[in-house]
Short mmCIF file of C-alpha atoms in Angstrom, two decimals:
data_model
loop_
_atom_site.label_atom_id
_atom_site.label_comp_id
_atom_site.label_asym_id
_atom_site.label_seq_id
_atom_site.Cartn_x
_atom_site.Cartn_y
_atom_site.Cartn_z
CA UNK S 1 49.09 -25.57 162.87
CA UNK S 2 51.48 -26.88 160.22
CA UNK S 3 55.07 -27.18 161.42
CA UNK S 4 57.56 -25.64 159.04
CA UNK S 5 61.13 -26.87 159.29
CA UNK S 6 63.49 -23.90 159.23
CA UNK S 7 67.20 -23.26 159.03
CA UNK S 8 69.20 -20.32 160.39
CA UNK S 9 70.74 -18.49 157.43
CA UNK S 10 71.61 -15.25 159.15
CA UNK S 11 73.29 -15.37 162.51
CA UNK S 12 72.77 -12.67 165.12
CA UNK S 13 76.12 -11.00 164.39
CA UNK S 14 75.37 -11.04 160.66
CA UNK S 15 72.03 -9.30 161.18
CA UNK S 16 73.51 -6.87 163.67
CA UNK S 17 76.27 -5.93 161.25
CA UNK S 18 73.80 -5.56 158.40
CA UNK S 19 71.55 -3.26 160.44
CA UNK S 20 74.51 -1.18 161.61
CA UNK S 21 75.80 -0.96 158.06
CA UNK S 22 72.37 0.02 156.78
CA UNK S 23 71.92 2.82 159.31
CA UNK S 24 75.47 4.15 158.99
CA UNK S 25 75.61 4.00 155.20
CA UNK S 26 72.23 5.65 154.77
CA UNK S 27 73.23 8.40 157.22
CA UNK S 28 76.43 8.96 155.26
CA UNK S 29 74.58 8.97 151.94
CA UNK S 30 71.94 11.36 153.27
CA UNK S 31 74.42 13.83 154.77
CA UNK S 32 76.68 13.52 151.71
CA UNK S 33 73.83 14.25 149.32
CA UNK S 34 72.89 17.30 151.37
CA UNK S 35 76.45 18.61 151.26
CA UNK S 36 76.68 17.97 147.52
CA UNK S 37 73.26 19.02 146.31
CA UNK S 38 71.66 21.50 148.73
CA UNK S 39 72.83 24.40 146.62
CA UNK S 40 71.16 22.96 143.51
CA UNK S 41 67.80 21.78 144.85
CA UNK S 42 65.47 24.09 146.76
CA UNK S 43 63.57 21.21 148.35
CA UNK S 44 66.79 20.13 150.10
CA UNK S 45 67.16 23.64 151.51
CA UNK S 46 63.64 23.45 152.85
CA UNK S 47 64.54 20.08 154.37
CA UNK S 48 67.64 21.29 156.23
CA UNK S 49 66.41 24.74 157.23
CA UNK S 50 64.33 23.73 160.30
CA UNK S 51 67.38 22.07 161.85
CA UNK S 52 69.63 25.02 161.12
CA UNK S 53 67.34 27.73 162.48
CA UNK S 54 67.75 26.99 166.20
CA UNK S 55 71.46 26.23 165.71
CA UNK S 56 72.02 29.57 164.00
CA UNK S 57 70.15 31.35 166.79
CA UNK S 58 72.31 29.58 169.38
CA UNK S 59 75.39 30.98 167.65
CA UNK S 60 73.89 34.46 167.63
CA UNK S 61 73.39 34.42 163.86
CA UNK S 62 70.31 35.50 161.95
CA UNK S 63 68.40 32.23 161.35
CA UNK S 64 66.81 33.65 158.20
CA UNK S 65 70.23 34.04 156.57
CA UNK S 66 72.30 31.35 158.24
CA UNK S 67 69.90 28.42 158.79
CA UNK S 68 70.94 26.46 155.70
CA UNK S 69 74.68 26.91 156.10
CA UNK S 70 74.57 26.14 159.85
CA UNK S 71 72.62 22.99 159.11
CA UNK S 72 75.11 21.98 156.42
CA UNK S 73 78.01 22.53 158.81
CA UNK S 74 76.32 20.12 161.21
CA UNK S 75 75.71 17.62 158.37
CA UNK S 76 79.40 17.77 157.48
CA UNK S 77 80.36 17.12 161.09
CA UNK S 78 77.93 14.19 161.32
CA UNK S 79 79.23 12.88 157.97
CA UNK S 80 82.79 12.82 159.27
CA UNK S 81 81.91 11.30 162.65
CA UNK S 82 79.71 8.58 161.16
CA UNK S 83 82.37 7.83 158.53
CA UNK S 84 84.84 6.99 161.29
CA UNK S 85 82.33 4.68 162.99
CA UNK S 86 81.40 3.07 159.66
CA UNK S 87 85.04 2.44 158.83
CA UNK S 88 85.70 0.84 162.22
CA UNK S 89 82.57 -1.34 161.95
CA UNK S 90 83.44 -2.55 158.45
CA UNK S 91 87.08 -3.27 159.21
CA UNK S 92 86.12 -5.09 162.40
CA UNK S 93 83.53 -7.20 160.59
CA UNK S 94 85.83 -8.08 157.69
CA UNK S 95 88.50 -9.16 160.18
CA UNK S 96 85.89 -11.18 162.05
CA UNK S 97 84.82 -12.97 158.85
CA UNK S 98 88.41 -13.63 157.89
CA UNK S 99 89.31 -15.03 161.29
CA UNK S 100 86.21 -17.24 161.45
CA UNK S 101 86.69 -18.20 157.76
CA UNK S 102 83.09 -17.41 157.09
CA UNK S 103 83.11 -15.50 153.80
CA UNK S 104 80.46 -17.22 151.67
CA UNK S 105 79.47 -14.42 149.32
CA UNK S 106 81.97 -15.30 146.58
CA UNK S 107 81.35 -19.08 146.61
CA UNK S 108 79.08 -18.80 143.60
CA UNK S 109 81.75 -16.98 141.61
CA UNK S 110 84.50 -19.44 142.46
CA UNK S 111 83.34 -21.97 139.91
CA UNK S 112 83.92 -22.47 136.21
CA UNK S 113 82.98 -19.41 134.09
CA UNK S 114 80.36 -21.37 132.13
CA UNK S 115 78.53 -22.33 135.35
CA UNK S 116 78.76 -18.75 136.61
CA UNK S 117 77.41 -17.35 133.33
CA UNK S 118 74.62 -19.89 133.18
CA UNK S 119 73.52 -19.02 136.72
CA UNK S 120 73.82 -15.26 136.09
CA UNK S 121 71.61 -15.55 133.01
CA UNK S 122 69.03 -17.69 134.83
CA UNK S 123 68.92 -15.37 137.86
CA UNK S 124 68.63 -12.24 135.71
CA UNK S 125 65.79 -13.71 133.64
CA UNK S 126 64.07 -14.86 136.81
CA UNK S 127 64.21 -11.44 138.45
CA UNK S 128 63.34 -9.38 135.39
CA UNK S 129 60.78 -11.41 133.43
CA UNK S 130 59.84 -14.02 136.00
CA UNK S 131 61.22 -17.02 134.12
CA UNK S 132 61.64 -19.97 136.55
CA UNK S 133 65.24 -20.89 137.32
CA UNK S 134 66.03 -24.20 135.52
CA UNK S 135 66.43 -27.17 137.82
CA UNK S 136 69.98 -27.92 136.65
CA UNK S 137 70.97 -24.39 137.71
CA UNK S 138 69.04 -24.53 140.98
CA UNK S 139 70.89 -27.59 142.27
CA UNK S 140 74.21 -25.82 141.86
CA UNK S 141 73.26 -22.62 143.68
CA UNK S 142 75.37 -21.56 146.62
CA UNK S 143 74.44 -19.54 149.73
CA UNK S 144 74.54 -16.33 147.64
CA UNK S 145 73.85 -16.40 143.91
CA UNK S 146 76.45 -15.11 141.46
CA UNK S 147 74.69 -11.75 141.01
CA UNK S 148 75.08 -11.10 144.73
CA UNK S 149 78.78 -11.89 144.45
CA UNK S 150 79.18 -9.45 141.56
CA UNK S 151 77.21 -6.75 143.39
CA UNK S 152 79.43 -7.16 146.45
CA UNK S 153 82.52 -6.68 144.28
CA UNK S 154 80.95 -3.41 143.09
CA UNK S 155 80.29 -2.45 146.71
CA UNK S 156 83.85 -3.26 147.76
CA UNK S 157 85.23 -1.01 145.00
CA UNK S 158 82.76 1.77 145.85
CA UNK S 159 83.18 1.55 149.62
CA UNK S 160 86.95 1.20 149.25
CA UNK S 161 87.12 4.40 147.22
CA UNK S 162 84.89 6.17 149.74
CA UNK S 163 86.93 5.08 152.72
CA UNK S 164 90.39 5.69 151.33
CA UNK S 165 89.59 9.05 149.75
CA UNK S 166 87.51 10.14 152.75
CA UNK S 167 90.26 9.31 155.24
CA UNK S 168 92.88 11.10 153.16
CA UNK S 169 90.64 14.17 152.82
CA UNK S 170 89.96 14.34 156.56
CA UNK S 171 93.71 14.19 157.29
CA UNK S 172 94.75 16.26 154.26
CA UNK S 173 96.22 18.98 156.49
CA UNK S 174 98.48 16.56 158.36
CA UNK S 175 99.44 14.66 155.21
CA UNK S 176 100.36 17.80 153.27
CA UNK S 177 97.91 16.98 150.47
CA UNK S 178 97.86 19.65 147.76
CA UNK S 179 94.78 21.21 146.20
CA UNK S 180 95.24 19.18 143.03
CA UNK S 181 95.50 15.96 145.01
CA UNK S 182 92.50 16.93 147.13
CA UNK S 183 90.53 17.59 143.95
CA UNK S 184 91.27 14.06 142.71
CA UNK S 185 90.36 12.61 146.11
CA UNK S 186 87.04 14.41 146.10
CA UNK S 187 86.31 13.10 142.61
CA UNK S 188 87.19 9.54 143.71
CA UNK S 189 84.94 10.01 146.74
CA UNK S 190 82.08 10.96 144.43
CA UNK S 191 82.77 8.01 142.11
CA UNK S 192 82.84 5.69 145.14
CA UNK S 193 79.50 7.11 146.21
CA UNK S 194 77.90 6.59 142.80
CA UNK S 195 79.19 2.99 142.61
CA UNK S 196 77.81 2.31 146.09
CA UNK S 197 74.49 3.81 145.02
CA UNK S 198 74.45 1.50 141.99
CA UNK S 199 74.90 -1.40 144.40
CA UNK S 200 72.11 -0.02 146.58
CA UNK S 201 69.73 0.25 143.61
CA UNK S 202 70.37 -3.38 142.64
CA UNK S 203 70.19 -4.53 146.25
CA UNK S 204 66.89 -2.77 146.85
CA UNK S 205 65.41 -4.36 143.74
CA UNK S 206 66.58 -7.80 144.81
CA UNK S 207 65.43 -7.67 148.42
CA UNK S 208 62.01 -6.27 147.57
CA UNK S 209 61.46 -8.87 144.85
CA UNK S 210 58.79 -11.42 145.80
CA UNK S 211 61.27 -14.29 145.33
CA UNK S 212 63.41 -12.91 148.15
CA UNK S 213 60.71 -11.90 150.59
CA UNK S 214 61.57 -14.73 153.05
CA UNK S 215 65.18 -13.49 153.13
CA UNK S 216 64.06 -9.93 153.82
CA UNK S 217 61.81 -11.11 156.65
CA UNK S 218 64.64 -13.26 158.02
CA UNK S 219 67.14 -10.38 157.92
CA UNK S 220 64.94 -8.19 160.08
CA UNK S 221 63.50 -11.11 162.04
CA UNK S 222 65.02 -14.26 163.53
CA UNK S 223 67.36 -14.99 160.62
CA UNK S 224 65.61 -18.26 159.70
CA UNK S 225 63.97 -19.39 156.46
CA UNK S 226 62.08 -22.58 155.64
CA UNK S 227 64.13 -25.51 154.44
CA UNK S 228 61.90 -25.73 151.38
CA UNK S 229 62.74 -22.16 150.41
CA UNK S 230 66.46 -22.69 151.05
CA UNK S 231 66.46 -25.89 148.96
CA UNK S 232 65.18 -23.93 146.01
CA UNK S 233 67.55 -20.98 146.33
CA UNK S 234 70.78 -22.42 147.75
CA UNK S 235 70.67 -26.13 147.14
CA UNK S 236 74.42 -26.69 146.81
CA UNK S 237 75.08 -24.74 150.01
CA UNK S 238 72.61 -26.85 152.01
CA UNK S 239 74.30 -29.99 150.75
CA UNK S 240 77.67 -28.57 151.66
CA UNK S 241 76.64 -27.92 155.26
CA UNK S 242 74.81 -31.26 155.29
CA UNK S 243 71.43 -29.67 156.01
CA UNK S 244 69.88 -31.92 153.36
CA UNK B 1 78.32 44.30 132.46
CA UNK B 2 78.25 46.62 135.46
CA UNK B 3 80.53 46.84 138.46
CA UNK B 4 84.06 47.88 139.16
CA UNK B 5 87.41 46.64 137.87
CA UNK B 6 91.07 47.37 138.52
CA UNK B 7 93.74 47.75 135.86
CA UNK B 8 97.08 46.51 137.21
CA UNK B 9 100.03 47.92 135.29
CA UNK B 10 102.82 45.47 136.09
CA UNK B 11 105.44 47.63 134.38
CA UNK B 12 104.95 50.20 137.14
CA UNK B 13 105.29 47.80 140.06
CA UNK B 14 108.42 48.44 142.10
CA UNK B 15 107.82 45.54 144.46
CA UNK B 16 107.56 47.66 147.62
CA UNK B 17 104.73 45.50 148.97
CA UNK B 18 102.82 48.53 150.27
CA UNK B 19 99.67 46.98 148.77
CA UNK B 20 100.31 43.76 150.67
CA UNK B 21 100.74 45.59 153.96
CA UNK B 22 97.77 47.86 153.30
CA UNK B 23 95.58 44.82 152.66
CA UNK B 24 96.80 43.10 155.79
CA UNK B 25 96.23 46.21 157.86
CA UNK B 26 92.80 47.22 156.55
CA UNK B 27 91.44 43.72 156.88
CA UNK B 28 92.94 43.18 160.33
CA UNK B 29 94.77 40.03 159.35
CA UNK B 30 97.33 38.47 161.68
CA UNK B 31 100.97 39.03 160.78
CA UNK B 32 102.80 36.07 159.33
CA UNK B 33 106.27 34.93 160.25
CA UNK B 34 108.53 35.60 157.30
CA UNK B 35 110.44 32.78 155.66
CA UNK B 36 113.13 32.41 153.06
CA UNK B 37 112.02 31.69 149.52
CA UNK B 38 114.06 31.39 146.32
CA UNK B 39 112.86 34.89 145.35
CA UNK B 40 111.65 37.94 147.27
CA UNK B 41 108.08 36.72 147.54
CA UNK B 42 107.03 36.69 151.16
CA UNK B 43 104.86 35.03 152.32
CA UNK B 44 105.50 32.56 149.52
CA UNK B 45 101.86 32.41 148.50
CA UNK B 46 98.39 33.60 149.39
CA UNK B 47 97.35 32.66 152.90
CA UNK B 48 94.24 32.84 155.07
CA UNK B 49 95.90 35.84 156.69
CA UNK B 50 97.50 37.29 153.57
CA UNK B 51 94.95 38.03 150.88
CA UNK B 52 97.35 39.93 148.65
CA UNK B 53 100.89 38.82 147.89
CA UNK B 54 103.44 40.43 145.60
CA UNK B 55 105.04 37.66 143.56
CA UNK B 56 108.52 38.38 142.25
CA UNK B 57 108.97 36.87 138.82
CA UNK B 58 112.35 36.75 137.11
CA UNK B 59 112.66 37.39 133.39
CA UNK B 60 115.46 37.53 130.87
CA UNK B 61 115.99 40.56 128.67
CA UNK B 62 118.57 42.01 126.31
CA UNK B 63 120.60 44.96 127.55
CA UNK B 64 122.33 47.18 125.02
CA UNK B 65 125.24 49.48 125.87
CA UNK B 66 126.60 52.05 123.49
CA UNK B 67 130.20 52.98 124.23
CA UNK B 68 132.35 55.13 121.94
CA UNK B 69 130.44 54.11 118.86
CA UNK B 70 130.46 50.44 119.84
CA UNK B 71 127.25 48.65 120.71
CA UNK B 72 127.39 45.81 123.19
CA UNK B 73 124.32 43.67 123.64
CA UNK B 74 124.14 41.13 126.38
CA UNK B 75 121.48 39.15 128.18
CA UNK B 76 120.52 40.19 131.66
CA UNK B 77 117.97 39.22 134.25
CA UNK B 78 115.37 41.39 135.87
CA UNK B 79 112.36 40.83 138.04
CA UNK B 80 108.91 42.22 138.08
CA UNK B 81 106.46 42.36 140.94
CA UNK B 82 103.07 40.78 140.32
CA UNK B 83 100.60 41.70 143.07
CA UNK B 84 98.12 38.83 143.18
CA UNK B 85 94.82 38.47 144.97
CA UNK B 86 91.35 37.16 144.15
CA UNK B 87 90.64 37.96 140.50
CA UNK B 88 86.93 38.53 141.23
CA UNK B 89 85.61 36.61 138.24
CA UNK B 90 82.52 38.06 136.58
CA UNK B 91 80.78 34.68 137.03
CA UNK B 92 82.79 33.14 139.88
CA UNK B 93 83.01 29.32 139.86
CA UNK B 94 83.68 29.35 143.61
CA UNK B 95 80.28 30.93 144.17
CA UNK B 96 78.58 28.48 141.81
CA UNK B 97 80.02 25.44 143.58
CA UNK B 98 79.60 26.59 147.21
CA UNK B 99 76.96 24.29 148.76
CA UNK B 100 76.30 26.72 151.61
CA UNK B 101 75.89 29.74 149.34
CA UNK B 102 78.53 31.44 151.41
CA UNK B 103 80.13 33.15 148.42
CA UNK B 104 78.15 35.94 146.84
CA UNK B 105 78.78 38.69 144.32
CA UNK B 106 78.12 42.23 145.58
CA UNK B 107 76.43 44.82 143.34
CA UNK B 108 79.93 46.23 142.71
CA UNK B 109 81.08 42.84 141.44
CA UNK B 110 83.15 41.92 144.51
CA UNK B 111 83.19 38.18 145.21
CA UNK B 112 82.81 37.92 148.97
CA UNK B 113 82.85 34.99 151.40
CA UNK B 114 80.49 35.15 154.36
CA UNK B 115 82.62 33.55 157.07
CA UNK B 116 79.57 32.63 159.11
CA UNK B 117 78.08 30.68 156.23
CA UNK B 118 81.28 28.91 155.21
CA UNK B 119 81.25 25.23 156.26
CA UNK B 120 84.88 24.62 155.32
CA UNK B 121 84.16 22.04 152.61
CA UNK B 122 87.00 23.40 150.42
CA UNK B 123 84.89 23.14 147.26
CA UNK B 124 85.64 26.81 146.43
CA UNK B 125 89.39 26.22 146.48
CA UNK B 126 88.93 23.22 144.21
CA UNK B 127 86.83 25.19 141.74
CA UNK B 128 89.02 28.29 141.60
CA UNK B 129 91.25 28.24 138.51
CA UNK B 130 93.56 30.81 140.13
CA UNK B 131 93.99 28.81 143.36
CA UNK B 132 92.91 31.76 145.51
CA UNK B 133 90.80 30.70 148.53
CA UNK B 134 92.92 29.65 151.49
CA UNK B 135 91.79 28.00 154.70
CA UNK B 136 92.32 29.34 158.19
CA UNK B 137 92.84 27.49 161.44
CA UNK B 138 89.05 27.42 161.80
CA UNK B 139 88.83 25.49 158.50
CA UNK B 140 86.97 28.33 156.78
CA UNK B 141 87.87 29.91 153.47
CA UNK B 142 89.45 33.37 153.29
CA UNK B 143 90.36 35.63 150.41
CA UNK B 144 90.41 39.21 149.15
CA UNK B 145 87.03 40.94 149.45
CA UNK B 146 87.88 43.71 146.93
CA UNK B 147 87.57 45.88 150.07
CA UNK B 148 83.84 45.79 149.46
CA UNK B 149 83.31 47.69 152.69
CA UNK B 150 85.44 50.55 151.36
CA UNK B 151 83.84 50.40 147.91
CA UNK B 152 80.37 50.71 149.42
CA UNK B 153 81.57 53.70 151.45
CA UNK B 154 82.78 55.42 148.27
CA UNK B 155 86.46 54.66 148.87
CA UNK B 156 88.96 52.77 146.75
CA UNK B 157 90.36 49.40 147.92
CA UNK B 158 93.12 49.69 150.48
CA UNK B 159 95.86 48.32 148.18
CA UNK B 160 94.83 50.72 145.42
CA UNK B 161 94.92 53.66 147.82
CA UNK B 162 98.39 52.88 149.17
CA UNK B 163 100.35 51.99 146.03
CA UNK B 164 103.05 54.68 145.66
CA UNK B 165 103.77 53.76 142.05
CA UNK B 166 100.27 54.08 140.64
CA UNK B 167 100.11 50.44 139.59
CA UNK B 168 96.38 50.14 140.22
CA UNK B 169 93.60 52.05 138.48
CA UNK B 170 90.11 51.53 139.85
CA UNK B 171 87.50 51.95 137.17
CA UNK B 172 84.37 50.29 135.83
CA UNK B 173 84.52 47.04 133.90
CA UNK B 174 83.36 48.77 130.72
CA UNK B 175 86.02 51.45 131.04
CA UNK B 176 88.63 48.84 131.88
CA UNK B 177 87.79 47.14 128.59
CA UNK B 178 88.38 50.40 126.72
CA UNK B 179 91.62 51.11 128.59
CA UNK B 180 92.80 47.57 127.83
CA UNK B 181 92.13 48.11 124.11
CA UNK B 182 94.23 51.30 124.18
CA UNK B 183 97.03 49.55 126.02
CA UNK B 184 97.01 46.69 123.54
CA UNK B 185 97.20 49.22 120.71
CA UNK B 186 100.28 50.64 122.43
CA UNK B 187 101.94 47.24 122.39
CA UNK B 188 101.09 45.98 125.85
CA UNK B 189 99.76 42.55 126.69
CA UNK B 190 96.51 42.43 128.63
CA UNK B 191 95.37 39.53 130.80
CA UNK B 192 91.83 39.37 132.13
CA UNK B 193 89.44 39.46 129.18
CA UNK B 194 88.22 36.66 126.88
CA UNK B 195 89.04 34.04 129.48
CA UNK B 196 86.14 31.74 128.65
CA UNK B 197 82.75 30.94 130.12
CA UNK B 198 84.10 29.17 133.22
CA UNK B 199 84.84 32.57 134.83
CA UNK B 200 82.17 34.54 132.97
CA UNK B 201 84.51 35.58 130.16
CA UNK B 202 86.48 38.09 132.22
CA UNK B 203 87.79 38.87 135.67
CA UNK B 204 87.75 42.24 137.46
CA UNK B 205 91.49 42.48 138.06
CA UNK B 206 93.00 43.15 134.67
CA UNK B 207 96.78 42.87 134.35
CA UNK B 208 98.85 44.65 131.70
CA UNK B 209 102.54 44.21 131.00
CA UNK B 210 104.98 45.06 128.22
CA UNK B 211 105.34 42.48 125.45
CA UNK B 212 108.99 41.59 126.12
CA UNK B 213 108.18 40.50 129.67
CA UNK B 214 104.71 39.08 129.16
CA UNK B 215 105.65 35.63 127.85
CA UNK B 216 108.02 35.04 130.72
CA UNK B 217 105.94 36.51 133.54
CA UNK B 218 102.24 35.85 132.94
CA UNK B 219 102.39 32.05 132.46
CA UNK B 220 104.20 31.75 135.80
CA UNK B 221 101.32 33.40 137.62
CA UNK B 222 98.09 32.89 135.67
CA UNK B 223 96.61 30.04 133.65
CA UNK B 224 96.42 30.89 129.94
CA UNK B 225 92.74 29.97 129.84
CA UNK B 226 90.93 29.14 133.09
CA UNK B 227 89.14 25.88 132.45
CA UNK B 228 86.75 23.83 134.48
CA UNK B 229 89.13 21.76 136.55
CA UNK B 230 86.28 19.81 138.08
CA UNK B 231 84.74 18.73 134.81
CA UNK B 232 84.44 15.03 135.74
CA UNK B 233 83.03 15.77 139.16
CA UNK B 234 80.57 18.36 137.88
CA UNK B 235 79.44 16.16 134.98
CA UNK B 236 78.81 13.26 137.33
CA UNK B 237 77.01 15.58 139.70
CA UNK B 238 74.67 16.79 136.99
CA UNK B 239 73.91 13.42 135.40
CA UNK B 240 73.60 11.38 138.60
CA UNK B 241 70.22 12.71 139.86
CA UNK B 242 68.31 11.97 136.62
CA UNK B 243 70.02 8.59 136.21
CA UNK B 244 69.27 7.50 139.77
CA UNK B 245 65.78 8.98 139.49
CA UNK B 246 65.12 6.84 136.42
CA UNK B 247 66.68 3.83 138.15
CA UNK B 248 64.30 4.37 141.07
CA UNK B 249 61.32 4.47 138.74
CA UNK B 250 62.59 1.34 136.96
CA UNK B 251 62.85 -0.46 140.30
CA UNK B 252 59.32 0.49 141.28
CA UNK B 253 57.96 -0.58 137.87
CA UNK B 254 59.97 -3.81 137.85
CA UNK B 255 58.89 -4.70 141.39
CA UNK B 256 55.25 -3.87 140.66
CA UNK B 257 55.41 -6.22 137.68
CA UNK B 258 57.12 -8.95 139.72
CA UNK B 259 54.57 -8.73 142.54
CA UNK B 260 51.67 -8.70 140.08
CA UNK B 261 53.09 -11.78 138.37
CA UNK B 262 53.64 -13.52 141.69
CA UNK B 263 50.03 -12.87 142.70
CA UNK B 264 48.79 -14.27 139.37
CA UNK B 265 50.87 -17.42 139.86
CA UNK B 266 49.46 -17.73 143.40
CA UNK B 267 45.90 -17.42 142.07
CA UNK B 268 46.50 -20.11 139.45
CA UNK B 269 47.85 -22.49 142.13
#
């Protein structure tokens, strides 16, 4: 059997955080979409009804009439509870990265604009029409390419809006927030959600792309990829950490 | 348009607050601790336990005295009571936005919240251009029900029944429209019709007041034209599903193409 030399790209804590983030964010998105859209889409009502029926019965309400609303009340409760956990997880992880000085995601962007633009163009063409990344671009690639850096900025804005507006809405009673202010907060919460969904759309495309399959396997596996693969996708980073 | 409506003649209101008490009593709402406000309004605004509040609005008017052939005109101040409650829009935005479908319109036209369905999301309060729904300690929304229980039993709403000054006239929406036309012809200002599509053109509580007071009183209580105050949120809400749906399809198509291309490259190698 051929021995393949590998390198650990994703540590255990990195993968753990990613999985936690994935589960918590998707739960928040799912419950949020139900709260926002159940009234508009019948298929969502069909989806939430089975959960609400026993809950309505437990409260002595007619399940035929109250199943959907009871289910939505539960979704809202879950949304708020998970949001607290998500916030704690994210703040903890950001602090952890700051303390260990291990934030690599913006390395690609912290170079001259011409290099950044050149890499962005090459990566975009590679992902969309399959054009190979030119060698002169490849040798300068960091741990995360510039498109990842840009997507993370989008995520930070989206998640930031979600967290700040969400926290203020939950504590609106204590903070004396008026209806007009609450209305703005809810709108910002929605905008934060849509921005995060834009990130998710781009992220899904990238991780399911054949070029990134080894990274996807590594994220949900042992966190390792072959040196050959890493050389092609993050050459400059490997040199920096003296792996090559 | 079927259903009931109430004409509220503000010129008749003496500010006795009998309507407020009648509402509180019929609906079994908890009493509120009174507090000082700059005017007589008490409680200062609608509340989860106070679904009808008489607002006291000050206005300036000219007073003329005729003494021994001399006429003295001077400015004076007066106040008028404005009993406010849910306006019961013909097409209520609160009902449209409620994700739990907790707010429904009865056959009489009463906009009613089912407490057991309310999930306390506050969307109704954010959609209401008259700032009516209020939230109780349980987080749920509360507001005037138009005494739908009384209406369906052939009675008039409690506030209407107890007003000693005859401020309120319960009628049908069609009749209310005719009455409003007559009142306008007599020089009164009417608020409640031609309010725009956001509320279904009209509300079911129609207010009339004399011209000299109208400009000073009505703008302090009601918006001139109720508009969609959630226009950005609602627009985003309506465009997001098709946009993200298309994005999803684009991802699937793009990935299918990428995987097909990758397999072709693999075959060539």
